[in-house]
Amino acid sequence: MSQGKVLVLHGPNLNLLGSRQPEIYGYETLDDVNNMLREKAVMADWDILCLQSNHEGALIDAIHAARLDGTQAIIINPAAFTHTSVAILDALNAFDGKVIEVHLSNVHKREAFRHHSYVSLRADGVIAGLGTQGYRAALEAVMVGSN
């Protein structure tokens, strides 16, 4: 039996990680990120599911499923949906576990419209500006916080 279960959600355009604006987002790919997270989770005896979608509804469906399948925490990088999606906020508000919001870049150093996050209204923690290491920090926070 595992220590816990975590869902990692990656929003739109993160499938292009490593090739899209690497000066902002870095050169690691989404597969690199997911493999690092899976390795860390397995070593700590946690179950992990990583999902990327460019479609808001697919992310919402995954959050809804997490309410019923024993998931203790969601790590989410909603990407552009951060600033637009009340629907993702509503879905996260229906989830009882921990929610950690991750952003690769420091959104507060970028365009003004990126300074507002709907997801932050629900998040238990927000990590921004650490690149892909923000995901690692989020997973560590989830695993430590569950003990």
mmCIF file of C-alpha atoms in Angstrom:
data_model
loop_
_atom_site.group_PDB
_atom_site.id
_atom_site.type_symbol
_atom_site.label_atom_id
_atom_site.label_comp_id
_atom_site.label_asym_id
_atom_site.label_seq_id
_atom_site.Cartn_x
_atom_site.Cartn_y
_atom_site.Cartn_z
ATOM 1 C CA MET A 1 0.000 0.000 0.000
ATOM 2 C CA SER A 2 1.365 3.402 -0.953
ATOM 3 C CA GLN A 3 1.917 6.389 1.334
ATOM 4 C CA GLY A 4 -0.441 8.478 -0.768
ATOM 5 C CA LYS A 5 -1.589 9.533 -4.186
ATOM 6 C CA VAL A 6 -0.873 12.779 -6.009
ATOM 7 C CA LEU A 7 -2.165 14.159 -9.298
ATOM 8 C CA VAL A 8 0.085 16.483 -11.292
ATOM 9 C CA LEU A 9 -1.731 18.622 -13.843
ATOM 10 C CA HIS A 10 0.028 20.599 -16.556
ATOM 11 C CA GLY A 11 -2.028 23.164 -18.466
ATOM 12 C CA PRO A 12 -1.963 24.438 -22.028
ATOM 13 C CA ASN A 13 1.244 24.671 -24.034
ATOM 14 C CA LEU A 14 3.300 22.852 -21.407
ATOM 15 C CA ASN A 15 3.571 19.980 -23.886
ATOM 16 C CA LEU A 16 5.998 22.352 -25.678
ATOM 17 C CA LEU A 17 8.246 22.671 -22.633
ATOM 18 C CA GLY A 18 11.904 22.638 -23.635
ATOM 19 C CA SER A 19 11.298 24.113 -27.073
ATOM 20 C CA ARG A 20 8.867 26.994 -26.453
ATOM 21 C CA GLN A 21 10.539 30.148 -25.169
ATOM 22 C CA PRO A 22 13.388 28.324 -23.419
ATOM 23 C CA GLU A 23 14.772 31.667 -22.220
ATOM 24 C CA ILE A 24 11.690 31.831 -19.959
ATOM 25 C CA TYR A 25 10.771 28.191 -19.367
ATOM 26 C CA GLY A 26 14.110 26.373 -19.713
ATOM 27 C CA TYR A 27 15.253 23.439 -21.806
ATOM 28 C CA GLU A 28 13.868 20.523 -19.829
ATOM 29 C CA THR A 29 10.948 18.771 -21.491
ATOM 30 C CA LEU A 30 7.657 17.818 -19.885
ATOM 31 C CA ASP A 31 8.796 14.186 -20.044
ATOM 32 C CA ASP A 32 11.908 15.194 -18.072
ATOM 33 C CA VAL A 33 9.717 16.824 -15.427
ATOM 34 C CA ASN A 34 7.282 13.914 -15.217
ATOM 35 C CA ASN A 35 10.092 11.339 -15.043
ATOM 36 C CA MET A 36 11.777 13.273 -12.221
ATOM 37 C CA LEU A 37 8.490 13.444 -10.314
ATOM 38 C CA ARG A 38 7.716 9.752 -10.875
ATOM 39 C CA GLU A 39 11.184 8.756 -9.677
ATOM 40 C CA LYS A 40 10.858 10.869 -6.534
ATOM 41 C CA ALA A 41 7.342 9.563 -5.840
ATOM 42 C CA VAL A 42 8.304 5.911 -6.324
ATOM 43 C CA MET A 43 11.262 6.303 -3.965
ATOM 44 C CA ALA A 44 8.876 7.640 -1.307
ATOM 45 C CA ASP A 45 6.255 4.947 -2.043
ATOM 46 C CA TRP A 46 3.710 7.398 -3.440
ATOM 47 C CA ASP A 47 1.420 6.869 -6.417
ATOM 48 C CA ILE A 48 1.556 9.660 -8.970
ATOM 49 C CA LEU A 49 -0.392 10.465 -12.106
ATOM 50 C CA CYS A 50 0.844 13.194 -14.456
ATOM 51 C CA LEU A 51 -1.501 14.672 -17.046
ATOM 52 C CA GLN A 52 -1.068 17.510 -19.534
ATOM 53 C CA SER A 53 -3.905 18.968 -21.542
ATOM 54 C CA ASN A 54 -4.473 22.000 -23.702
ATOM 55 C CA HIS A 55 -8.191 21.604 -22.943
ATOM 56 C CA GLU A 56 -9.738 23.113 -19.842
ATOM 57 C CA GLY A 57 -12.429 20.444 -19.612
ATOM 58 C CA ALA A 58 -9.892 17.611 -19.511
ATOM 59 C CA LEU A 59 -8.154 19.248 -16.547
ATOM 60 C CA ILE A 60 -11.496 19.735 -14.797
ATOM 61 C CA ASP A 61 -12.464 16.101 -15.443
ATOM 62 C CA ALA A 62 -9.167 14.976 -13.876
ATOM 63 C CA ILE A 63 -9.819 17.131 -10.795
ATOM 64 C CA HIS A 64 -13.309 15.659 -10.487
ATOM 65 C CA ALA A 65 -11.911 12.120 -10.740
ATOM 66 C CA ALA A 66 -9.333 12.938 -8.041
ATOM 67 C CA ARG A 67 -12.186 13.707 -5.629
ATOM 68 C CA LEU A 68 -13.269 10.068 -5.810
ATOM 69 C CA ASP A 69 -10.124 7.994 -6.328
ATOM 70 C CA GLY A 70 -8.215 8.561 -3.093
ATOM 71 C CA THR A 71 -5.971 11.360 -4.325
ATOM 72 C CA GLN A 72 -4.595 13.323 -1.373
ATOM 73 C CA ALA A 73 -3.074 16.215 -3.308
ATOM 74 C CA ILE A 74 -3.049 18.011 -6.633
ATOM 75 C CA ILE A 75 -0.022 19.828 -7.997
ATOM 76 C CA ILE A 76 -1.209 22.083 -10.790
ATOM 77 C CA ASN A 77 0.471 24.368 -13.264
ATOM 78 C CA PRO A 78 -2.623 25.783 -14.934
ATOM 79 C CA ALA A 79 -0.478 27.870 -17.315
ATOM 80 C CA ALA A 80 -2.647 30.427 -19.132
ATOM 81 C CA PHE A 81 -5.773 29.062 -17.417
ATOM 82 C CA THR A 82 -4.323 30.550 -14.204
ATOM 83 C CA HIS A 83 -5.568 33.960 -15.230
ATOM 84 C CA THR A 84 -8.853 33.003 -16.873
ATOM 85 C CA SER A 85 -10.434 29.876 -15.446
ATOM 86 C CA VAL A 86 -13.102 30.241 -12.820
ATOM 87 C CA ALA A 87 -14.141 26.719 -13.861
ATOM 88 C CA ILE A 88 -10.813 25.230 -12.729
ATOM 89 C CA LEU A 89 -11.092 27.201 -9.479
ATOM 90 C CA ASP A 90 -14.591 25.811 -8.919
ATOM 91 C CA ALA A 91 -13.388 22.252 -9.555
ATOM 92 C CA LEU A 92 -10.464 22.700 -7.153
ATOM 93 C CA ASN A 93 -12.833 24.126 -4.531
ATOM 94 C CA ALA A 94 -14.722 20.809 -4.667
ATOM 95 C CA PHE A 95 -11.503 18.842 -3.974
ATOM 96 C CA ASP A 96 -10.789 18.227 -0.287
ATOM 97 C CA GLY A 97 -7.072 17.494 -0.485
ATOM 98 C CA LYS A 98 -4.042 19.742 -0.663
ATOM 99 C CA VAL A 99 -3.528 21.910 -3.766
ATOM 100 C CA ILE A 100 -0.140 23.333 -4.736
ATOM 101 C CA GLU A 101 0.031 25.800 -7.643
ATOM 102 C CA VAL A 102 3.276 25.825 -9.643
ATOM 103 C CA HIS A 103 4.592 28.286 -12.209
ATOM 104 C CA LEU A 104 7.915 27.871 -13.985
ATOM 105 C CA SER A 105 8.505 31.601 -14.352
ATOM 106 C CA ASN A 106 8.081 34.345 -11.794
ATOM 107 C CA VAL A 107 4.705 35.527 -13.007
ATOM 108 C CA HIS A 108 5.038 38.723 -10.944
ATOM 109 C CA LYS A 109 7.952 39.877 -13.103
ATOM 110 C CA ARG A 110 5.933 39.426 -16.276
ATOM 111 C CA GLU A 111 2.976 41.154 -17.910
ATOM 112 C CA ALA A 112 0.416 42.661 -15.534
ATOM 113 C CA PHE A 113 -2.352 40.272 -16.610
ATOM 114 C CA ARG A 114 -0.240 37.370 -15.316
ATOM 115 C CA HIS A 115 -0.204 38.794 -11.792
ATOM 116 C CA HIS A 116 -3.715 37.532 -11.010
ATOM 117 C CA SER A 117 -4.421 33.871 -10.386
ATOM 118 C CA TYR A 118 -7.859 32.401 -9.880
ATOM 119 C CA VAL A 119 -6.233 29.136 -8.776
ATOM 120 C CA SER A 120 -4.395 30.896 -5.933
ATOM 121 C CA LEU A 121 -7.752 31.501 -4.274
ATOM 122 C CA ARG A 122 -7.845 27.745 -3.559
ATOM 123 C CA ALA A 123 -4.159 26.792 -3.453
ATOM 124 C CA ASP A 124 -2.606 25.837 -0.133
ATOM 125 C CA GLY A 125 0.743 26.943 -1.535
ATOM 126 C CA VAL A 126 2.133 28.688 -4.600
ATOM 127 C CA ILE A 127 5.594 28.156 -6.078
ATOM 128 C CA ALA A 128 6.730 30.493 -8.861
ATOM 129 C CA GLY A 129 10.002 31.265 -10.555
ATOM 130 C CA LEU A 130 11.987 28.141 -9.691
ATOM 131 C CA GLY A 131 11.706 26.588 -13.139
ATOM 132 C CA THR A 132 11.094 22.859 -13.180
ATOM 133 C CA GLN A 133 12.480 22.591 -9.645
ATOM 134 C CA GLY A 134 9.211 24.148 -8.501
ATOM 135 C CA TYR A 135 7.504 20.844 -9.252
ATOM 136 C CA ARG A 136 10.036 19.006 -7.081
ATOM 137 C CA ALA A 137 9.448 21.475 -4.243
ATOM 138 C CA ALA A 138 5.687 21.035 -4.591
ATOM 139 C CA LEU A 139 5.944 17.245 -4.444
ATOM 140 C CA GLU A 140 8.183 17.449 -1.371
ATOM 141 C CA ALA A 141 5.679 19.783 0.306
ATOM 142 C CA VAL A 142 2.844 17.361 -0.437
ATOM 143 C CA MET A 143 4.723 14.333 0.862
ATOM 144 C CA VAL A 144 6.025 16.046 4.005
ATOM 145 C CA GLY A 145 2.676 17.655 4.737
ATOM 146 C CA SER A 146 0.906 14.290 4.713
ATOM 147 C CA ASN A 147 2.968 12.768 7.510
#
